[in-house]
């Protein structure tokens, strides 16, 4: 299995509380991504990172922030969770910008905001 | 506006027959296309890709066809097996070999292969 771990795997939180999801890799890949998957929407990119402290927004970045202080860790933070952020979140890693056979997704974090 | 469209939410085929999953795109700048397979409670896994300089790419039972003029690609699985039952996502990106743009995913097609 590819060395990518998401934590926690499941979380229930209340509206208005901060939440941080963690993605940890052992592949030393340069690129890391956060996606969300919702019924009827497929996967949508939230933020991505192309190196330590280098991040950029994806198509659905509002309400989310990220940080990457180490190559192996990419954190996704919901500053004040809302019910619309109930989703399954996937982290992905890739050695280059092009997602190909060397890109891997984590197993996902199911987040429920009540 | 959806740039990558998978218009069939589900598909059911008999084991041993061909499965054909379709994908349409609207952005003419897309030049790299991928298919991902996803089982429940797991992350998507890369299946096969194709560059816009090709019209076909084959890997074992899986073949992807690209029709640039129609902005259409399809994934053929022959023969289909029960283990192929999963959700299949089509994805596309712009820039040389997908190196310039982010991946845009379709909504997915759930394939069920019946024994």
PDB file of C-alpha atoms in Angstrom:
ATOM      1  CA  UNK A   1       0.000   0.000   0.000  1.00  0.00           C
ATOM      2  CA  UNK A   2       1.105   3.537  -0.742  1.00  0.00           C
ATOM      3  CA  UNK A   3       2.376   5.430   2.289  1.00  0.00           C
ATOM      4  CA  UNK A   4      -0.462   7.852   2.804  1.00  0.00           C
ATOM      5  CA  UNK A   5      -2.537   8.051   5.965  1.00  0.00           C
ATOM      6  CA  UNK A   6      -5.474  10.267   6.806  1.00  0.00           C
ATOM      7  CA  UNK A   7      -6.612  10.987  10.337  1.00  0.00           C
ATOM      8  CA  UNK A   8      -9.123  10.829  11.759  1.00  0.00           C
ATOM      9  CA  UNK A   9     -11.075   8.417   9.551  1.00  0.00           C
ATOM     10  CA  UNK A  10     -14.404   9.541  10.981  1.00  0.00           C
ATOM     11  CA  UNK A  11     -15.399  12.659  12.875  1.00  0.00           C
ATOM     12  CA  UNK A  12     -18.626  14.216  14.064  1.00  0.00           C
ATOM     13  CA  UNK A  13     -18.436  17.833  15.102  1.00  0.00           C
ATOM     14  CA  UNK A  14     -20.771  20.672  15.924  1.00  0.00           C
ATOM     15  CA  UNK A  15     -21.476  23.689  13.782  1.00  0.00           C
ATOM     16  CA  UNK A  16     -19.097  26.539  14.529  1.00  0.00           C
ATOM     17  CA  UNK A  17     -16.275  24.439  15.935  1.00  0.00           C
ATOM     18  CA  UNK A  18     -12.813  24.278  14.355  1.00  0.00           C
ATOM     19  CA  UNK A  19     -11.737  21.005  12.802  1.00  0.00           C
ATOM     20  CA  UNK A  20      -8.348  19.878  11.507  1.00  0.00           C
ATOM     21  CA  UNK A  21      -7.811  16.891   9.253  1.00  0.00           C
ATOM     22  CA  UNK A  22      -4.361  15.459   8.782  1.00  0.00           C
ATOM     23  CA  UNK A  23      -2.716  13.824   5.814  1.00  0.00           C
ATOM     24  CA  UNK A  24       0.609  12.092   6.359  1.00  0.00           C
ATOM     25  CA  UNK A  25       2.800  10.581   3.636  1.00  0.00           C
ATOM     26  CA  UNK A  26       5.957   8.538   3.677  1.00  0.00           C
ATOM     27  CA  UNK A  27       6.604   8.700  -0.096  1.00  0.00           C
ATOM     28  CA  UNK A  28       8.393  12.082  -0.034  1.00  0.00           C
ATOM     29  CA  UNK A  29       6.122  13.283  -2.859  1.00  0.00           C
ATOM     30  CA  UNK A  30       6.250  16.995  -3.594  1.00  0.00           C
ATOM     31  CA  UNK A  31       2.546  17.534  -4.309  1.00  0.00           C
ATOM     32  CA  UNK A  32      -0.253  17.010  -1.828  1.00  0.00           C
ATOM     33  CA  UNK A  33      -3.949  17.663  -2.406  1.00  0.00           C
ATOM     34  CA  UNK A  34      -7.177  17.876  -0.467  1.00  0.00           C
ATOM     35  CA  UNK A  35     -10.411  16.902  -2.234  1.00  0.00           C
ATOM     36  CA  UNK A  36     -13.977  16.563  -1.061  1.00  0.00           C
ATOM     37  CA  UNK A  37     -16.452  14.074  -2.456  1.00  0.00           C
ATOM     38  CA  UNK A  38     -20.161  14.765  -2.366  1.00  0.00           C
ATOM     39  CA  UNK A  39     -23.087  12.961  -3.988  1.00  0.00           C
ATOM     40  CA  UNK A  40     -23.743  14.457  -7.397  1.00  0.00           C
ATOM     41  CA  UNK A  41     -20.439  16.321  -7.493  1.00  0.00           C
ATOM     42  CA  UNK A  42     -17.657  13.811  -7.880  1.00  0.00           C
ATOM     43  CA  UNK A  43     -14.349  14.951  -6.383  1.00  0.00           C
ATOM     44  CA  UNK A  44     -13.580  18.646  -6.096  1.00  0.00           C
ATOM     45  CA  UNK A  45     -10.214  20.148  -5.251  1.00  0.00           C
ATOM     46  CA  UNK A  46     -10.086  22.268  -2.090  1.00  0.00           C
ATOM     47  CA  UNK A  47      -6.401  23.192  -1.785  1.00  0.00           C
ATOM     48  CA  UNK A  48      -3.102  21.774  -2.875  1.00  0.00           C
ATOM     49  CA  UNK A  49       0.542  22.123  -1.950  1.00  0.00           C
ATOM     50  CA  UNK A  50       3.606  22.023  -4.191  1.00  0.00           C
ATOM     51  CA  UNK A  51       6.176  22.142  -1.413  1.00  0.00           C
ATOM     52  CA  UNK A  52       6.750  23.049   2.197  1.00  0.00           C
ATOM     53  CA  UNK A  53       4.888  26.276   2.920  1.00  0.00           C
ATOM     54  CA  UNK A  54       3.763  26.461  -0.735  1.00  0.00           C
ATOM     55  CA  UNK A  55       0.016  26.107  -1.143  1.00  0.00           C
ATOM     56  CA  UNK A  56      -2.683  27.247  -3.530  1.00  0.00           C
ATOM     57  CA  UNK A  57      -6.443  27.259  -3.761  1.00  0.00           C
ATOM     58  CA  UNK A  58      -8.589  24.803  -5.634  1.00  0.00           C
ATOM     59  CA  UNK A  59     -12.114  25.194  -6.931  1.00  0.00           C
ATOM     60  CA  UNK A  60     -13.922  24.988  -3.556  1.00  0.00           C
ATOM     61  CA  UNK A  61     -11.515  26.635  -1.101  1.00  0.00           C
ATOM     62  CA  UNK A  62     -13.925  28.954   0.734  1.00  0.00           C
ATOM     63  CA  UNK A  63     -14.151  28.077   4.429  1.00  0.00           C
ATOM     64  CA  UNK A  64     -10.958  26.019   4.379  1.00  0.00           C
ATOM     65  CA  UNK A  65      -7.323  26.719   5.110  1.00  0.00           C
ATOM     66  CA  UNK A  66      -4.273  24.478   4.804  1.00  0.00           C
ATOM     67  CA  UNK A  67      -0.755  24.299   6.091  1.00  0.00           C
ATOM     68  CA  UNK A  68       2.317  22.321   5.171  1.00  0.00           C
ATOM     69  CA  UNK A  69       5.214  22.808   7.548  1.00  0.00           C
ATOM     70  CA  UNK A  70       6.846  19.487   6.687  1.00  0.00           C
ATOM     71  CA  UNK A  71       7.049  17.520   3.447  1.00  0.00           C
ATOM     72  CA  UNK A  72       5.163  14.624   4.953  1.00  0.00           C
ATOM     73  CA  UNK A  73       2.214  16.452   6.518  1.00  0.00           C
ATOM     74  CA  UNK A  74      -0.603  18.453   4.938  1.00  0.00           C
ATOM     75  CA  UNK A  75      -3.284  19.779   7.248  1.00  0.00           C
ATOM     76  CA  UNK A  76      -6.776  20.893   6.268  1.00  0.00           C
ATOM     77  CA  UNK A  77      -8.552  23.192   8.723  1.00  0.00           C
ATOM     78  CA  UNK A  78     -12.167  24.193   8.860  1.00  0.00           C
ATOM     79  CA  UNK A  79     -12.032  27.325  11.006  1.00  0.00           C
ATOM     80  CA  UNK A  80     -15.734  27.233  11.833  1.00  0.00           C
ATOM     81  CA  UNK A  81     -17.438  24.121  10.550  1.00  0.00           C
ATOM     82  CA  UNK A  82     -20.798  24.396   8.769  1.00  0.00           C
ATOM     83  CA  UNK A  83     -23.281  21.724   7.771  1.00  0.00           C
ATOM     84  CA  UNK A  84     -22.377  22.281   4.106  1.00  0.00           C
ATOM     85  CA  UNK A  85     -18.913  20.961   4.928  1.00  0.00           C
ATOM     86  CA  UNK A  86     -20.306  17.553   5.797  1.00  0.00           C
ATOM     87  CA  UNK A  87     -18.493  15.428   3.258  1.00  0.00           C
ATOM     88  CA  UNK A  88     -15.894  12.770   2.645  1.00  0.00           C
ATOM     89  CA  UNK A  89     -12.437  14.305   2.398  1.00  0.00           C
ATOM     90  CA  UNK A  90      -9.630  12.689   0.447  1.00  0.00           C
ATOM     91  CA  UNK A  91      -5.969  13.530   0.505  1.00  0.00           C
ATOM     92  CA  UNK A  92      -3.831  12.704  -2.522  1.00  0.00           C
ATOM     93  CA  UNK A  93      -0.103  12.755  -3.141  1.00  0.00           C
ATOM     94  CA  UNK A  94       1.857  12.957  -6.363  1.00  0.00           C
ATOM     95  CA  UNK A  95       5.542  13.349  -7.245  1.00  0.00           C
ATOM     96  CA  UNK A  96       4.667  15.893  -9.937  1.00  0.00           C
ATOM     97  CA  UNK A  97       1.762  18.122 -10.869  1.00  0.00           C
ATOM     98  CA  UNK A  98       0.496  15.501 -13.284  1.00  0.00           C
ATOM     99  CA  UNK A  99      -1.594  12.875 -11.487  1.00  0.00           C
ATOM    100  CA  UNK A 100      -0.634   9.530 -12.954  1.00  0.00           C
ATOM    101  CA  UNK A 101       0.350   6.046 -11.885  1.00  0.00           C
ATOM    102  CA  UNK A 102       2.491   7.437  -9.108  1.00  0.00           C
ATOM    103  CA  UNK A 103      -0.314   9.453  -7.550  1.00  0.00           C
ATOM    104  CA  UNK A 104      -2.216   7.962  -4.640  1.00  0.00           C
ATOM    105  CA  UNK A 105      -5.301   8.813  -2.676  1.00  0.00           C
ATOM    106  CA  UNK A 106      -5.789   8.222   1.015  1.00  0.00           C
ATOM    107  CA  UNK A 107      -8.712   6.220   2.351  1.00  0.00           C
ATOM    108  CA  UNK A 108     -10.740   9.288   3.198  1.00  0.00           C
ATOM    109  CA  UNK A 109     -12.123  11.046   6.263  1.00  0.00           C
ATOM    110  CA  UNK A 110     -15.860  11.105   6.735  1.00  0.00           C
ATOM    111  CA  UNK A 111     -16.777  14.388   8.436  1.00  0.00           C
ATOM    112  CA  UNK A 112     -20.250  15.089   9.744  1.00  0.00           C
ATOM    113  CA  UNK A 113     -21.128  18.573  10.968  1.00  0.00           C
ATOM    114  CA  UNK A 114     -24.273  18.633  13.109  1.00  0.00           C
TER     115      UNK A 114
ATOM    116  CA  UNK B   1     -20.799  24.665 -15.403  1.00  0.00           C
ATOM    117  CA  UNK B   2     -19.570  21.107 -15.519  1.00  0.00           C
ATOM    118  CA  UNK B   3     -16.447  20.707 -17.590  1.00  0.00           C
ATOM    119  CA  UNK B   4     -16.338  16.928 -17.287  1.00  0.00           C
ATOM    120  CA  UNK B   5     -19.606  15.070 -17.587  1.00  0.00           C
ATOM    121  CA  UNK B   6     -20.465  11.478 -16.889  1.00  0.00           C
ATOM    122  CA  UNK B   7     -24.105  11.363 -17.848  1.00  0.00           C
ATOM    123  CA  UNK B   8     -24.805   7.813 -16.725  1.00  0.00           C
ATOM    124  CA  UNK B   9     -24.937   7.568 -12.924  1.00  0.00           C
ATOM    125  CA  UNK B  10     -25.047   3.788 -13.100  1.00  0.00           C
ATOM    126  CA  UNK B  11     -24.444   0.867 -15.441  1.00  0.00           C
ATOM    127  CA  UNK B  12     -25.213  -2.800 -15.016  1.00  0.00           C
ATOM    128  CA  UNK B  13     -23.616  -5.516 -17.161  1.00  0.00           C
ATOM    129  CA  UNK B  14     -23.343  -9.276 -17.117  1.00  0.00           C
ATOM    130  CA  UNK B  15     -20.073 -10.948 -16.181  1.00  0.00           C
ATOM    131  CA  UNK B  16     -17.981 -11.663 -19.274  1.00  0.00           C
ATOM    132  CA  UNK B  17     -19.601  -8.956 -21.366  1.00  0.00           C
ATOM    133  CA  UNK B  18     -18.163  -5.568 -22.270  1.00  0.00           C
ATOM    134  CA  UNK B  19     -18.644  -2.533 -20.037  1.00  0.00           C
ATOM    135  CA  UNK B  20     -18.508   0.858 -21.713  1.00  0.00           C
ATOM    136  CA  UNK B  21     -18.321   3.940 -19.548  1.00  0.00           C
ATOM    137  CA  UNK B  22     -18.620   7.314 -21.222  1.00  0.00           C
ATOM    138  CA  UNK B  23     -17.299  10.759 -20.452  1.00  0.00           C
ATOM    139  CA  UNK B  24     -17.732  14.094 -22.221  1.00  0.00           C
ATOM    140  CA  UNK B  25     -15.776  17.281 -21.677  1.00  0.00           C
ATOM    141  CA  UNK B  26     -16.293  20.874 -22.683  1.00  0.00           C
ATOM    142  CA  UNK B  27     -12.892  22.495 -22.169  1.00  0.00           C
ATOM    143  CA  UNK B  28     -10.855  22.261 -25.374  1.00  0.00           C
ATOM    144  CA  UNK B  29      -7.695  23.005 -23.353  1.00  0.00           C
ATOM    145  CA  UNK B  30      -7.852  19.603 -21.651  1.00  0.00           C
ATOM    146  CA  UNK B  31      -5.067  17.430 -22.961  1.00  0.00           C
ATOM    147  CA  UNK B  32      -4.700  14.687 -20.393  1.00  0.00           C
ATOM    148  CA  UNK B  33      -7.426  12.331 -19.263  1.00  0.00           C
ATOM    149  CA  UNK B  34      -7.564   9.729 -16.526  1.00  0.00           C
ATOM    150  CA  UNK B  35      -9.938   7.128 -15.198  1.00  0.00           C
ATOM    151  CA  UNK B  36     -10.087   6.290 -11.504  1.00  0.00           C
ATOM    152  CA  UNK B  37     -11.830   3.401  -9.826  1.00  0.00           C
ATOM    153  CA  UNK B  38     -13.291   3.669  -6.351  1.00  0.00           C
ATOM    154  CA  UNK B  39     -14.578   0.992  -4.019  1.00  0.00           C
ATOM    155  CA  UNK B  40     -16.786   1.916  -1.038  1.00  0.00           C
ATOM    156  CA  UNK B  41     -14.869   3.214   2.000  1.00  0.00           C
ATOM    157  CA  UNK B  42     -11.641   3.426  -0.002  1.00  0.00           C
ATOM    158  CA  UNK B  43      -9.854   6.194  -1.852  1.00  0.00           C
ATOM    159  CA  UNK B  44      -9.886   6.359  -5.661  1.00  0.00           C
ATOM    160  CA  UNK B  45      -7.183   4.396  -7.425  1.00  0.00           C
ATOM    161  CA  UNK B  46      -5.661   5.250 -10.774  1.00  0.00           C
ATOM    162  CA  UNK B  47      -6.790   2.958 -13.561  1.00  0.00           C
ATOM    163  CA  UNK B  48      -5.647   4.241 -16.933  1.00  0.00           C
ATOM    164  CA  UNK B  49      -4.832   7.510 -18.666  1.00  0.00           C
ATOM    165  CA  UNK B  50      -4.546   8.936 -22.156  1.00  0.00           C
ATOM    166  CA  UNK B  51      -2.838  11.962 -23.614  1.00  0.00           C
ATOM    167  CA  UNK B  52      -4.540  14.034 -26.283  1.00  0.00           C
ATOM    168  CA  UNK B  53      -1.852  13.064 -28.789  1.00  0.00           C
ATOM    169  CA  UNK B  54      -3.293   9.537 -28.766  1.00  0.00           C
ATOM    170  CA  UNK B  55      -6.729   8.179 -29.540  1.00  0.00           C
ATOM    171  CA  UNK B  56      -6.392   4.870 -27.746  1.00  0.00           C
ATOM    172  CA  UNK B  57      -4.566   3.421 -24.777  1.00  0.00           C
ATOM    173  CA  UNK B  58      -4.808  -0.173 -23.674  1.00  0.00           C
ATOM    174  CA  UNK B  59      -3.847  -1.878 -20.439  1.00  0.00           C
ATOM    175  CA  UNK B  60      -4.946  -5.459 -20.115  1.00  0.00           C
ATOM    176  CA  UNK B  61      -8.739  -5.616 -19.974  1.00  0.00           C
ATOM    177  CA  UNK B  62      -9.024  -1.832 -19.920  1.00  0.00           C
ATOM    178  CA  UNK B  63      -8.965   0.392 -22.996  1.00  0.00           C
ATOM    179  CA  UNK B  64      -9.598   4.107 -23.134  1.00  0.00           C
ATOM    180  CA  UNK B  65     -10.638   5.749 -26.391  1.00  0.00           C
ATOM    181  CA  UNK B  66     -10.414   9.472 -27.016  1.00  0.00           C
ATOM    182  CA  UNK B  67     -12.363  11.331 -29.704  1.00  0.00           C
ATOM    183  CA  UNK B  68     -11.061  14.888 -29.584  1.00  0.00           C
ATOM    184  CA  UNK B  69     -13.394  16.263 -32.226  1.00  0.00           C
ATOM    185  CA  UNK B  70     -16.390  15.060 -30.230  1.00  0.00           C
ATOM    186  CA  UNK B  71     -14.754  15.890 -26.876  1.00  0.00           C
ATOM    187  CA  UNK B  72     -15.619  12.393 -25.762  1.00  0.00           C
ATOM    188  CA  UNK B  73     -13.775   9.545 -24.149  1.00  0.00           C
ATOM    189  CA  UNK B  74     -14.839   6.094 -23.167  1.00  0.00           C
ATOM    190  CA  UNK B  75     -13.511   3.304 -20.998  1.00  0.00           C
ATOM    191  CA  UNK B  76     -14.002  -0.253 -22.215  1.00  0.00           C
ATOM    192  CA  UNK B  77     -13.652  -3.193 -19.863  1.00  0.00           C
ATOM    193  CA  UNK B  78     -13.490  -6.576 -21.576  1.00  0.00           C
ATOM    194  CA  UNK B  79     -14.381  -9.039 -20.207  1.00  0.00           C
ATOM    195  CA  UNK B  80     -16.158  -7.541 -17.221  1.00  0.00           C
ATOM    196  CA  UNK B  81     -15.691  -9.272 -13.880  1.00  0.00           C
ATOM    197  CA  UNK B  82     -17.652  -8.975 -10.613  1.00  0.00           C
ATOM    198  CA  UNK B  83     -14.570  -7.410  -9.005  1.00  0.00           C
ATOM    199  CA  UNK B  84     -14.891  -4.527 -11.450  1.00  0.00           C
ATOM    200  CA  UNK B  85     -18.025  -3.388  -9.631  1.00  0.00           C
ATOM    201  CA  UNK B  86     -17.112   0.080  -8.375  1.00  0.00           C
ATOM    202  CA  UNK B  87     -17.601   3.768  -9.082  1.00  0.00           C
ATOM    203  CA  UNK B  88     -15.549   5.007 -12.021  1.00  0.00           C
ATOM    204  CA  UNK B  89     -14.488   8.629 -12.246  1.00  0.00           C
ATOM    205  CA  UNK B  90     -13.350  10.341 -15.403  1.00  0.00           C
ATOM    206  CA  UNK B  91     -10.905  13.224 -14.872  1.00  0.00           C
ATOM    207  CA  UNK B  92      -9.195  15.747 -17.116  1.00  0.00           C
ATOM    208  CA  UNK B  93      -6.545  18.429 -16.884  1.00  0.00           C
ATOM    209  CA  UNK B  94      -5.024  21.078 -19.098  1.00  0.00           C
ATOM    210  CA  UNK B  95      -1.428  21.796 -19.879  1.00  0.00           C
ATOM    211  CA  UNK B  96       1.222  19.493 -21.245  1.00  0.00           C
ATOM    212  CA  UNK B  97       0.707  16.035 -19.767  1.00  0.00           C
ATOM    213  CA  UNK B  98      -1.529  17.507 -17.129  1.00  0.00           C
ATOM    214  CA  UNK B  99       1.369  19.413 -15.624  1.00  0.00           C
ATOM    215  CA  UNK B 100      -0.238  22.813 -15.771  1.00  0.00           C
ATOM    216  CA  UNK B 101      -3.716  22.450 -14.436  1.00  0.00           C
ATOM    217  CA  UNK B 102      -5.604  20.754 -11.684  1.00  0.00           C
ATOM    218  CA  UNK B 103      -7.649  17.647 -12.290  1.00  0.00           C
ATOM    219  CA  UNK B 104     -11.354  18.170 -12.917  1.00  0.00           C
ATOM    220  CA  UNK B 105     -13.464  15.137 -12.086  1.00  0.00           C
ATOM    221  CA  UNK B 106     -16.782  13.946 -13.403  1.00  0.00           C
ATOM    222  CA  UNK B 107     -19.540  12.861 -11.018  1.00  0.00           C
ATOM    223  CA  UNK B 108     -18.803   9.185 -11.484  1.00  0.00           C
ATOM    224  CA  UNK B 109     -20.582   6.131 -12.874  1.00  0.00           C
ATOM    225  CA  UNK B 110     -21.414   3.197 -10.637  1.00  0.00           C
ATOM    226  CA  UNK B 111     -20.709  -0.048 -12.470  1.00  0.00           C
ATOM    227  CA  UNK B 112     -22.338  -3.272 -11.303  1.00  0.00           C
ATOM    228  CA  UNK B 113     -21.135  -6.509 -12.870  1.00  0.00           C
ATOM    229  CA  UNK B 114     -23.543  -9.349 -12.211  1.00  0.00           C
ATOM    230  CA  UNK B 115     -22.360 -12.967 -12.088  1.00  0.00           C
TER     231      UNK B 115
END
